[in-house]
Tab-separated table of C-alpha atoms and ligand atoms in Angstrom:
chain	number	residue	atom	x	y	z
A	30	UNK	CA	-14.814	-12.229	-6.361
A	31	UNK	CA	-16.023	-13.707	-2.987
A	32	UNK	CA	-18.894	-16.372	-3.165
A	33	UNK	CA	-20.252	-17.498	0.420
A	34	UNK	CA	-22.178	-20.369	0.139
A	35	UNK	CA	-24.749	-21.411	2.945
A	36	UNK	CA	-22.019	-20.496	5.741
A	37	UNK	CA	-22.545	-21.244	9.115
A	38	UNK	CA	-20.623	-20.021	12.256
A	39	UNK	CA	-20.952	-22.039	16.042
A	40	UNK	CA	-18.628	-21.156	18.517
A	41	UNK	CA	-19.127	-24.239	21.269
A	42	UNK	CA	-23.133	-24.750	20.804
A	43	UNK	CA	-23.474	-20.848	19.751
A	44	UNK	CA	-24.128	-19.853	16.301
A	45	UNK	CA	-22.859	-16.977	15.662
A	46	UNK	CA	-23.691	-16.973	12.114
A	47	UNK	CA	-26.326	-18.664	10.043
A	48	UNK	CA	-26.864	-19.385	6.744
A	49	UNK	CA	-24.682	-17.148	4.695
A	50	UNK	CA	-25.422	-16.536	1.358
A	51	UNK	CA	-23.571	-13.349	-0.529
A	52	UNK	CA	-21.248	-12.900	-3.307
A	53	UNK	CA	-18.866	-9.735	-3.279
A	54	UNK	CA	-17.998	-8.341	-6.179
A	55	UNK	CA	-14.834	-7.872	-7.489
A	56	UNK	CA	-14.205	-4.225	-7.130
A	57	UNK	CA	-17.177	-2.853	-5.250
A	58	UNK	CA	-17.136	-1.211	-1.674
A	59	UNK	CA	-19.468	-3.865	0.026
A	60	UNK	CA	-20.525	-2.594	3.550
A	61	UNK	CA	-22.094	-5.054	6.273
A	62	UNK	CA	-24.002	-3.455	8.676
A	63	UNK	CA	-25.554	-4.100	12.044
A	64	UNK	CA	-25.751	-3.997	15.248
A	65	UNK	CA	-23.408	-4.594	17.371
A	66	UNK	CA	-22.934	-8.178	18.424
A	67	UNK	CA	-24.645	-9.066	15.050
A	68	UNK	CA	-21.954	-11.323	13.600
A	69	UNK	CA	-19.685	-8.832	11.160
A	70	UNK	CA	-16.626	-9.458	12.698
A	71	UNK	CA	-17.123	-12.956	12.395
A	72	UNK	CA	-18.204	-13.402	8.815
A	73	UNK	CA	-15.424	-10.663	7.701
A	74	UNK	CA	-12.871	-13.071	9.806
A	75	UNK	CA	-14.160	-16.304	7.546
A	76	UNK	CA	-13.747	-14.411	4.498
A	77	UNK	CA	-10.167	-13.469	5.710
A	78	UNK	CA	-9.606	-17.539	5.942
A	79	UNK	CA	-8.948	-16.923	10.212
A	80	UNK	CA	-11.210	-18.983	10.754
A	81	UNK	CA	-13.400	-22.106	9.371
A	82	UNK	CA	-16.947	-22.054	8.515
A	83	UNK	CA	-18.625	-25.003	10.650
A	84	UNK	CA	-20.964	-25.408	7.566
A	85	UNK	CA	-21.464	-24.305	4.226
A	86	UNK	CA	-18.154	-22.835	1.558
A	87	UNK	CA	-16.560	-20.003	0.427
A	88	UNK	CA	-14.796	-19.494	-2.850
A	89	UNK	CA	-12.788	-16.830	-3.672
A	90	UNK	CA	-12.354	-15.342	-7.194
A	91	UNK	CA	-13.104	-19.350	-7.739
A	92	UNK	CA	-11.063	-21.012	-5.962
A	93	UNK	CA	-12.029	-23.074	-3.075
A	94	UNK	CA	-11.062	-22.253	0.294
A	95	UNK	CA	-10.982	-25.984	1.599
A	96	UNK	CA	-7.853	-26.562	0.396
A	97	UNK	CA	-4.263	-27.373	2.190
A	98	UNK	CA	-3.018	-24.540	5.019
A	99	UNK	CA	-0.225	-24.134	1.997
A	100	UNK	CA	-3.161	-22.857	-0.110
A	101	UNK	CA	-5.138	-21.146	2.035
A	102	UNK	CA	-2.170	-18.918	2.779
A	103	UNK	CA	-1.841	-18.595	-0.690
A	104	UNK	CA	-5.504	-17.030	-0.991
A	105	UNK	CA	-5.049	-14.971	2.286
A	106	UNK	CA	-2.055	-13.065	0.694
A	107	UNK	CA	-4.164	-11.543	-1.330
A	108	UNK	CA	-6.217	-9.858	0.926
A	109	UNK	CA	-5.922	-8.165	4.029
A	110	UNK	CA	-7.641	-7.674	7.162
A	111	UNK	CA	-7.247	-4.242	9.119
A	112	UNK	CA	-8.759	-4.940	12.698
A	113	UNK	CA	-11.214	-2.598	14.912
A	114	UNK	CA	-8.022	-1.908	16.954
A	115	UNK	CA	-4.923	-1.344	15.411
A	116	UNK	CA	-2.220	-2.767	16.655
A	117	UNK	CA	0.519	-0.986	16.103
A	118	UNK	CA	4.409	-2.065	16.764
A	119	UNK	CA	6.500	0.098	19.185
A	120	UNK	CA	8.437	0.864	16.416
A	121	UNK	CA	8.568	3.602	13.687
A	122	UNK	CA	5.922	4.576	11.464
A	123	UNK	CA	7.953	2.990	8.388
A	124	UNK	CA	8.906	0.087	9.984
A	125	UNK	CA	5.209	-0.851	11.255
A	126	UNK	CA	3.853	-0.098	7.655
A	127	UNK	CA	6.581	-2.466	6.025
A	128	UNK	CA	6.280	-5.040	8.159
A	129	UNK	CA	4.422	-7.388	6.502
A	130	UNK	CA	6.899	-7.043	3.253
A	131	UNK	CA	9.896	-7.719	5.171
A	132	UNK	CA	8.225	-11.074	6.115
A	133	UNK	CA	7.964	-11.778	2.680
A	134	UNK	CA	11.361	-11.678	1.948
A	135	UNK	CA	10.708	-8.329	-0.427
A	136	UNK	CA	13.585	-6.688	-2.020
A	137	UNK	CA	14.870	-4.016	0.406
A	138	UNK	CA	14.383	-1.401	-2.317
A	139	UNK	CA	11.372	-2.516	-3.541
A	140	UNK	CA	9.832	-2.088	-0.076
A	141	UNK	CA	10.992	1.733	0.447
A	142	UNK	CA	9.226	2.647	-2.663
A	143	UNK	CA	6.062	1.228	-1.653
A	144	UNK	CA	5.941	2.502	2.107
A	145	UNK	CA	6.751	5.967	0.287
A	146	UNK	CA	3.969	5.631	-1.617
A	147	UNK	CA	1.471	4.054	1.408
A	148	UNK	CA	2.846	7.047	3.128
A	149	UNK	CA	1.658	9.847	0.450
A	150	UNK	CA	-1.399	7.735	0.250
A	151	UNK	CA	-2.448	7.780	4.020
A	152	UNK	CA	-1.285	11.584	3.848
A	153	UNK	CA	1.649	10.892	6.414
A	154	UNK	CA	4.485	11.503	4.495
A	155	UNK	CA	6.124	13.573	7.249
A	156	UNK	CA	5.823	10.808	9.783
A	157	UNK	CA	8.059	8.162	8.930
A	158	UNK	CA	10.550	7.842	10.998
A	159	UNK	CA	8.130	9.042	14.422
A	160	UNK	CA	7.090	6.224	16.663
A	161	UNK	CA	4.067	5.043	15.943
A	162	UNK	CA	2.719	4.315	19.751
A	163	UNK	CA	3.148	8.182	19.802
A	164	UNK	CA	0.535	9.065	17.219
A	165	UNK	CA	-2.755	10.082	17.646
A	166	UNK	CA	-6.313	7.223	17.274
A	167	UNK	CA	-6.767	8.587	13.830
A	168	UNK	CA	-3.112	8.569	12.510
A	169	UNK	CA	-2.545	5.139	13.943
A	170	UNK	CA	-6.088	3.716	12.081
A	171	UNK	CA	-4.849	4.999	8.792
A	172	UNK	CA	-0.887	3.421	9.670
A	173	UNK	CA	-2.603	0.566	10.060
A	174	UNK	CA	-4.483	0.651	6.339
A	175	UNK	CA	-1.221	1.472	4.793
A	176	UNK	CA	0.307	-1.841	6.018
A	177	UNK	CA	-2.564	-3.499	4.313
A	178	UNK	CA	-2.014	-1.274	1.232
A	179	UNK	CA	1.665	-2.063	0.712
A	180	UNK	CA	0.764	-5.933	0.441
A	181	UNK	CA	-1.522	-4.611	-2.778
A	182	UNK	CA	-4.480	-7.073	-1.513
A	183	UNK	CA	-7.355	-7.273	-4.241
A	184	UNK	CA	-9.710	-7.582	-1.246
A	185	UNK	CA	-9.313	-5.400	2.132
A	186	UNK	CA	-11.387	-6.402	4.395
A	187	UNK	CA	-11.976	-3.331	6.988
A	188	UNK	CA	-13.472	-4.036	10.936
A	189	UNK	CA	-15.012	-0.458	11.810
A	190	UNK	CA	-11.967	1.501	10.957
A	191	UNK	CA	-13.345	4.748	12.101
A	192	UNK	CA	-15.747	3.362	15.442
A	193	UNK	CA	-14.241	5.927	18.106
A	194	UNK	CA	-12.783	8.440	16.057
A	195	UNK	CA	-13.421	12.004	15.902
A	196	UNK	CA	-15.367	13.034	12.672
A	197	UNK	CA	-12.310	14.617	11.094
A	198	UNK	CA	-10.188	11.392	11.192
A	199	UNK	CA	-13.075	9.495	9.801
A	200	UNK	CA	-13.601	11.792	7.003
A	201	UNK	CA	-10.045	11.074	6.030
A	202	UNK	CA	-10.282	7.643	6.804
A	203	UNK	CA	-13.182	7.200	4.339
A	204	UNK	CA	-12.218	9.739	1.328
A	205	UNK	CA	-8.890	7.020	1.896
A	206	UNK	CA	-11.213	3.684	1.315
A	207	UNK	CA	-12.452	5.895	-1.693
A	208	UNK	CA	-9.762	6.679	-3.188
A	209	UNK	CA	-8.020	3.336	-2.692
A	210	UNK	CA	-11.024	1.702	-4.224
A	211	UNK	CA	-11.152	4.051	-7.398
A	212	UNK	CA	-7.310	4.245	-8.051
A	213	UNK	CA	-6.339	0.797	-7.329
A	214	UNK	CA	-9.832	-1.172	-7.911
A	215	UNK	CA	-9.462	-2.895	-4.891
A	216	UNK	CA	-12.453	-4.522	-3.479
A	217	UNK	CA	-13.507	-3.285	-0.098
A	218	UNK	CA	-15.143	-4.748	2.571
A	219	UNK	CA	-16.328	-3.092	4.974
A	220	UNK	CA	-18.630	-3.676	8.669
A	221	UNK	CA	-19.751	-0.989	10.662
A	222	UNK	CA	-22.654	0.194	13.042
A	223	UNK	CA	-22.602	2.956	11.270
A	224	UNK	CA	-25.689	2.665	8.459
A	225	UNK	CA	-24.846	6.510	7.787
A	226	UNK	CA	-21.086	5.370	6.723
A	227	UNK	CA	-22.674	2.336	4.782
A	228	UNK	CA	-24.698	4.926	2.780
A	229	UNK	CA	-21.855	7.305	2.248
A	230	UNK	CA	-18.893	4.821	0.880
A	231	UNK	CA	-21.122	1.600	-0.499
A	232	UNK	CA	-21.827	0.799	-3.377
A	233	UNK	CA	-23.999	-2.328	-2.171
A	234	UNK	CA	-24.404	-3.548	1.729
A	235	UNK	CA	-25.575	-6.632	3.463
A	236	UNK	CA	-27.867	-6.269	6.807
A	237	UNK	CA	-26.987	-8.452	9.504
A	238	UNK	CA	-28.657	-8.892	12.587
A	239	UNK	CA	-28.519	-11.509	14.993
A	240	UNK	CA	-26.162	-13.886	13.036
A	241	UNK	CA	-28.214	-13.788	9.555
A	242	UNK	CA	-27.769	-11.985	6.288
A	243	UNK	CA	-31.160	-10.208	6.253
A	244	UNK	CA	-31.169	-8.254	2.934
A	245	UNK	CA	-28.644	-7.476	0.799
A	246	UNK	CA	-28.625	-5.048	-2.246
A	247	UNK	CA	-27.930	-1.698	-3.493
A	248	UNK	CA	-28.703	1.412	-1.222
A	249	UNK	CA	-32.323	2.422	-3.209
A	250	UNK	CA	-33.339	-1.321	-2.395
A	251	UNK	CA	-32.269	-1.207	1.204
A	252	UNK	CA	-33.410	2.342	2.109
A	253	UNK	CA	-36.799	2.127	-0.002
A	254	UNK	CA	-37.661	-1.321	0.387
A	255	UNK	CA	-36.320	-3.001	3.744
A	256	UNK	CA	-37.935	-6.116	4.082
A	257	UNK	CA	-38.930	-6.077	7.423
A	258	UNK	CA	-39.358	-3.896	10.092
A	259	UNK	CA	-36.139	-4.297	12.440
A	260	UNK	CA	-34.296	-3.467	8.599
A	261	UNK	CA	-36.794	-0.682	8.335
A	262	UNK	CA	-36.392	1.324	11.943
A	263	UNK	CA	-32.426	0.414	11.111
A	264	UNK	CA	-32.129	2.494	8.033
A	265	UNK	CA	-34.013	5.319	10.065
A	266	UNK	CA	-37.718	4.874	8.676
A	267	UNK	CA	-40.805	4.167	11.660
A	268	UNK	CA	-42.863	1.461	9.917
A	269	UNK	CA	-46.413	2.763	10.617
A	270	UNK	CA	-48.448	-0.410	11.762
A	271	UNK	CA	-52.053	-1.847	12.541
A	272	UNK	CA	-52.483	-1.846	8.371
A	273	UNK	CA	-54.428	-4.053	7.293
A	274	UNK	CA	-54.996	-5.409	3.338
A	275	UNK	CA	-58.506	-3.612	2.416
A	276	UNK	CA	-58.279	-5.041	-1.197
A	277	UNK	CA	-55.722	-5.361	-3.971
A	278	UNK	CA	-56.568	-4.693	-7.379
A	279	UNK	CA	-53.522	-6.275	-9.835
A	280	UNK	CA	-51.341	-4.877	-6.417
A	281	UNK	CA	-52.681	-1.270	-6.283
A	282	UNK	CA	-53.601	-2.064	-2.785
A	283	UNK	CA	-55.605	0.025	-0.879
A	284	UNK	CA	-54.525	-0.414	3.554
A	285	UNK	CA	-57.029	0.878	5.922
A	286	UNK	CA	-55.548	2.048	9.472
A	287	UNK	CA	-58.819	2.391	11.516
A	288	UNK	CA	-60.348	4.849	9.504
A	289	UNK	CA	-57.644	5.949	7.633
A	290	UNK	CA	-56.870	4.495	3.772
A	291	UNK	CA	-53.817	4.436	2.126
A	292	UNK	CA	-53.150	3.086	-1.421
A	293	UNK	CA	-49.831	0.969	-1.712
A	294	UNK	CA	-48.318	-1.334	-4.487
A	295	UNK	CA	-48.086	-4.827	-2.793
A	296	UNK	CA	-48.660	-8.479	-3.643
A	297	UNK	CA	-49.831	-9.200	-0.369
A	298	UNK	CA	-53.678	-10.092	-0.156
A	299	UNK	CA	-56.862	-8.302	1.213
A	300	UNK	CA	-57.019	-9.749	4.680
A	301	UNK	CA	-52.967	-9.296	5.375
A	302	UNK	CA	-51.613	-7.650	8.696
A	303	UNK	CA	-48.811	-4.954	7.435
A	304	UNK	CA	-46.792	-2.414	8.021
A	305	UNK	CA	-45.857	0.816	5.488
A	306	UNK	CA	-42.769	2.867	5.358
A	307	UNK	CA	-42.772	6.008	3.868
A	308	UNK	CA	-39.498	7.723	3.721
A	309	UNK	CA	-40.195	11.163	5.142
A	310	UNK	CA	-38.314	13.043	1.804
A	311	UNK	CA	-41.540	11.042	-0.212
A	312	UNK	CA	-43.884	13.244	1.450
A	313	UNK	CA	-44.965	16.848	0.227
A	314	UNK	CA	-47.479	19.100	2.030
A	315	UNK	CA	-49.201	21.781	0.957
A	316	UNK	CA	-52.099	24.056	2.564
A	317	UNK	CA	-55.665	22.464	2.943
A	318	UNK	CA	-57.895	21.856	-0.076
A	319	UNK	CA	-54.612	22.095	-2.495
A	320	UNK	CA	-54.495	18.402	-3.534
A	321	UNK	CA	-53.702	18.085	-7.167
A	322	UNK	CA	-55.626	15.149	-8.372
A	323	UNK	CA	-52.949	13.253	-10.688
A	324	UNK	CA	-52.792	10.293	-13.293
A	325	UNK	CA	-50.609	8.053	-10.653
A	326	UNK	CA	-52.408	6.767	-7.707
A	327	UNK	CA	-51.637	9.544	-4.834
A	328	UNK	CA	-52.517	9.187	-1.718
A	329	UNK	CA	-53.661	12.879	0.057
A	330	UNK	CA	-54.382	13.257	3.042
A	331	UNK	CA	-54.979	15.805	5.938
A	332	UNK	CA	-53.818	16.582	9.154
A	333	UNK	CA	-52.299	18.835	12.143
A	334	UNK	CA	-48.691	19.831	12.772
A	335	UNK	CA	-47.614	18.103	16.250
A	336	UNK	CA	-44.504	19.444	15.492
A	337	UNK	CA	-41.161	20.637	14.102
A	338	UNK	CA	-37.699	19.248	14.588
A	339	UNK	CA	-34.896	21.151	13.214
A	340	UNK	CA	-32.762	18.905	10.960
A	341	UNK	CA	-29.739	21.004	9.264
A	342	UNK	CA	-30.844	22.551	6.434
A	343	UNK	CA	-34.065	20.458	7.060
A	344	UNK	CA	-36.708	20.442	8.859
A	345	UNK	CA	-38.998	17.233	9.591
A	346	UNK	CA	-42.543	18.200	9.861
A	347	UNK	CA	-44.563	15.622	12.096
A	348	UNK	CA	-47.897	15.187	11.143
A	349	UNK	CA	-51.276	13.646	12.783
A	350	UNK	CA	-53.096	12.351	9.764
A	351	UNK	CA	-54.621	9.472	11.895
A	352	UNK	CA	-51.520	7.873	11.211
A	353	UNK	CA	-48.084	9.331	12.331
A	354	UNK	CA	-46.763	11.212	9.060
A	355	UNK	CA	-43.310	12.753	8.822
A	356	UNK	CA	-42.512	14.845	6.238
A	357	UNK	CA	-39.038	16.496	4.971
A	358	UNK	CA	-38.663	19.809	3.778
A	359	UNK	CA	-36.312	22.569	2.983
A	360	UNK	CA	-36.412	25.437	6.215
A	361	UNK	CA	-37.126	27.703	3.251
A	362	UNK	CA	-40.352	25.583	1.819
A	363	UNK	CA	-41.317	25.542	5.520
A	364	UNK	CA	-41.100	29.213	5.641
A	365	UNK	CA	-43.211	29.641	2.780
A	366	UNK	CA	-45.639	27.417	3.533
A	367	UNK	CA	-46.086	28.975	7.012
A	368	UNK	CA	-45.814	25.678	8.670
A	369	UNK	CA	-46.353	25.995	12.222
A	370	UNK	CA	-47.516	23.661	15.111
A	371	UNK	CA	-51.595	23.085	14.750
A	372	UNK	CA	-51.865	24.028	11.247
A	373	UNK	CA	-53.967	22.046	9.281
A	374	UNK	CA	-51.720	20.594	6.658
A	375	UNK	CA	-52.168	18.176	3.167
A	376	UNK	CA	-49.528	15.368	2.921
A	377	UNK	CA	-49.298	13.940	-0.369
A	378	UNK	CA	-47.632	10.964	-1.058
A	379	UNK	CA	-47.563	8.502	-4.274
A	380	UNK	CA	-48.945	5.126	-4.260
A	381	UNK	CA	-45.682	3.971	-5.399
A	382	UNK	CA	-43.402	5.642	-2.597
A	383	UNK	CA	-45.298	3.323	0.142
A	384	UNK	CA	-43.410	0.538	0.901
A	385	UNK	CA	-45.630	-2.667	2.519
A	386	UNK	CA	-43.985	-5.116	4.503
A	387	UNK	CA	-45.963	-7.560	6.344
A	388	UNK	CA	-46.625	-6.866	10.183
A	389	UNK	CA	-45.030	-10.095	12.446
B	402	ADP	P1	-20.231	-7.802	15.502
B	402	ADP	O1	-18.892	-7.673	14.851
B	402	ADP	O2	-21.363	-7.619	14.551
B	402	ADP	O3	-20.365	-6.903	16.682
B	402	ADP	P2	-19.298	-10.410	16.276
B	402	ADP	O4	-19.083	-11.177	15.032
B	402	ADP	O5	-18.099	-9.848	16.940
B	402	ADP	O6	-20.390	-9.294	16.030
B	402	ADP	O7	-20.001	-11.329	17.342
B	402	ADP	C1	-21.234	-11.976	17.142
B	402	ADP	C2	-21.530	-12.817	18.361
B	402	ADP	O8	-20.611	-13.891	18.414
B	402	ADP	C3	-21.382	-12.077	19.661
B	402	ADP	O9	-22.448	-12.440	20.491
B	402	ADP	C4	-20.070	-12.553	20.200
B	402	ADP	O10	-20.076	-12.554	21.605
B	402	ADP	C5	-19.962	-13.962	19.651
B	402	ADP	N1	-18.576	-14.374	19.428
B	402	ADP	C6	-17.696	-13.796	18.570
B	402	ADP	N2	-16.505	-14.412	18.596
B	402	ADP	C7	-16.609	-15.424	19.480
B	402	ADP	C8	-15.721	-16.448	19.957
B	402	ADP	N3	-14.471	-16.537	19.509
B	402	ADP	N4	-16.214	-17.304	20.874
B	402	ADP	C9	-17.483	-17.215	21.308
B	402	ADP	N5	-18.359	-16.298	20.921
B	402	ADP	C10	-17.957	-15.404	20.018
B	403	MG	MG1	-17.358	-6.400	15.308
């Protein structure tokens, strides 16, 4: 749908953005995600056709974006761009959402059936004729999708549509991009801070930090196997580091930490620095001595509770193995297990839930 081609942003002698490569596809929910200050705004704004790309292309659904103004407009019609803050018209509800028809010269009648419709959509179907400087953060955000929605874009293009809002509004907001997405196939793209809101509405995301596209792919590839460790502390796993390559066997590697060995599929040679991630949900434990030996290359290891962190229905279970070890269980299997700080526990984890990534 969206092809970005070697893009690069500079702002005076600042780039902003570097080296842009991604395709969007047509009817996904695509999330970027980042940091703040990482460039999202500005690559969602050169996909939107506000501004030019110093370097590098962008095609959309294959047409070139170089063109004339005349046909650049042409492209930006069908998409639309709903900004971090909403600007909203001191005007009615109705007559903020139809705005943007009116300046298309729509047919009068034409345009009351689809603000009805954006209306039922957004769940504001009493609110048409309030003033729309008089409604709440939440009400205003989702205003401000419907008057993207009523110009049918096959691309919106969202800016952190829920970043201060209350968790009730967002909910909304996002069962909204859903539903839009579903019912109308529109392709959605989306930035936010938020990697928890990536994960929830995604189907695929993009990592940006400082100005460059670090990984892109589905959520298993970016939660399981970030590709470096800013990517990895991002997505909420503590790369474990001072590994180094002990010897790799057709990549059944086996890492030694100190004294400490840990068998890992990897490419990377005996000799290599690294760093493993182990998502804490990958880890079982078990009482002392019960280590099932297995026909997949398990790592088992033993060590003592430091402690136990509430987590919901979870609990996370941290563990001194000689390397920091977190573990995630049910509060029932924690129960049962009588898991309490200073116990001597097991961890087991599979060779093939460590992820390596190379220590720099
Ligand atoms: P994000 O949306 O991820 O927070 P932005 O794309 O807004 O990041 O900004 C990335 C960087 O580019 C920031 O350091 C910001 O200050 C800078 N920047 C953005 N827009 C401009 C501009 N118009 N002129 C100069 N610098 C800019
Ligand atoms: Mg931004």
């Amino acid at each position: 749908m969206i092809r970005i081609s070697g893009v690069d942003k500079k702002f005076g002698d600042r780039e902003v953005v570097s080296g842009i490569n991604l395709e969007i596809r047509r009817g996904e929910i695509f999330a970027l995600i980042g940091p703040s200050g990482s460039g999202k705004t500005t690559l969602l704004r050169l996909i939107n056709l506000l501004d030019h790309p110093t370097r590098g292309s962008i095609a959309f659904d294959g047409l070139s974006t170089d063109g004339s103004e005349h046909e650049r407009l042409a492209i930006r019609r069908r998409m639309a761009m709903v900004f971090q803050k909403p600007a909203v018209l001191n005007t009615t509800v109705e007559q903020n959402i139809s705005f943007g028809l009116q300046f298309r010269g729509m047919e009068q009648g034409q345009i009351r059936d689809r603000v009805t419709r954006a209306l039922e959509m957004i769940g504001l179907s009493g609110f048409s004729k309030r003033r729309a400087i008089t409604l709440s953060g939440g009400e205003m955000q989702r205003v401000a999708i419907a008057r993207a929605l009523v110009t049918e874009p096959e691309v919106l293009l969202l800016d952190e549509p829920t970043a201060n809002l209350d968790p009730l509004s967002t909910g909304i907001i996002e069962n909204l991009i859903m539903q839009v997405n579903r019912e109308k196939k529109t392709t959605v793209v989306i930035a936010t801070h938020d990697m928890a809101q990536g994960q929830r509405l995604a189907h695929r995301m993009g990592v940006m930090m400082d100005g460059q596209l670090v990984q892109a792919g589905d959520l298993y590839e970016i939660f399981y196997h970030p590709v470096n460790r800013a990517i990895a502390s991002f997505v909420g796993i503590n790369p474990i580091r001072g590994g180094v390559v002990e010897s790799n066997e057709k990549n059944l590697a086996t890492i030694a930490f100190g004294g400490v060995r840990i068998q890992a599929i990897t490419a990377l040679d005996k000799g290599h620095q690294v760093a493993v991630c182990i998502r804490p949900e990958e880890v079982t434990l078990a009482l002392p001595g019960v280590c099932a030996p297995a026909s997949s290359a398990r790592n088992c290891l033993t060590g003592t509770i430091q402690h136990l962190l509430p987590f919901g229905p979870f609990t996370h279970v941290h563990i001194d193995c000689g390397i920091p070890l977190k573990a995630l269980l049910t509060r029932r299997s924690c129960d049962e297990l009588g898991l309490a700080k200073e116990k001597q526990v097991t961890a087991t984890i599979k060779a093939t839930a460590v992820h390596v990534i190379p220590d720099t």
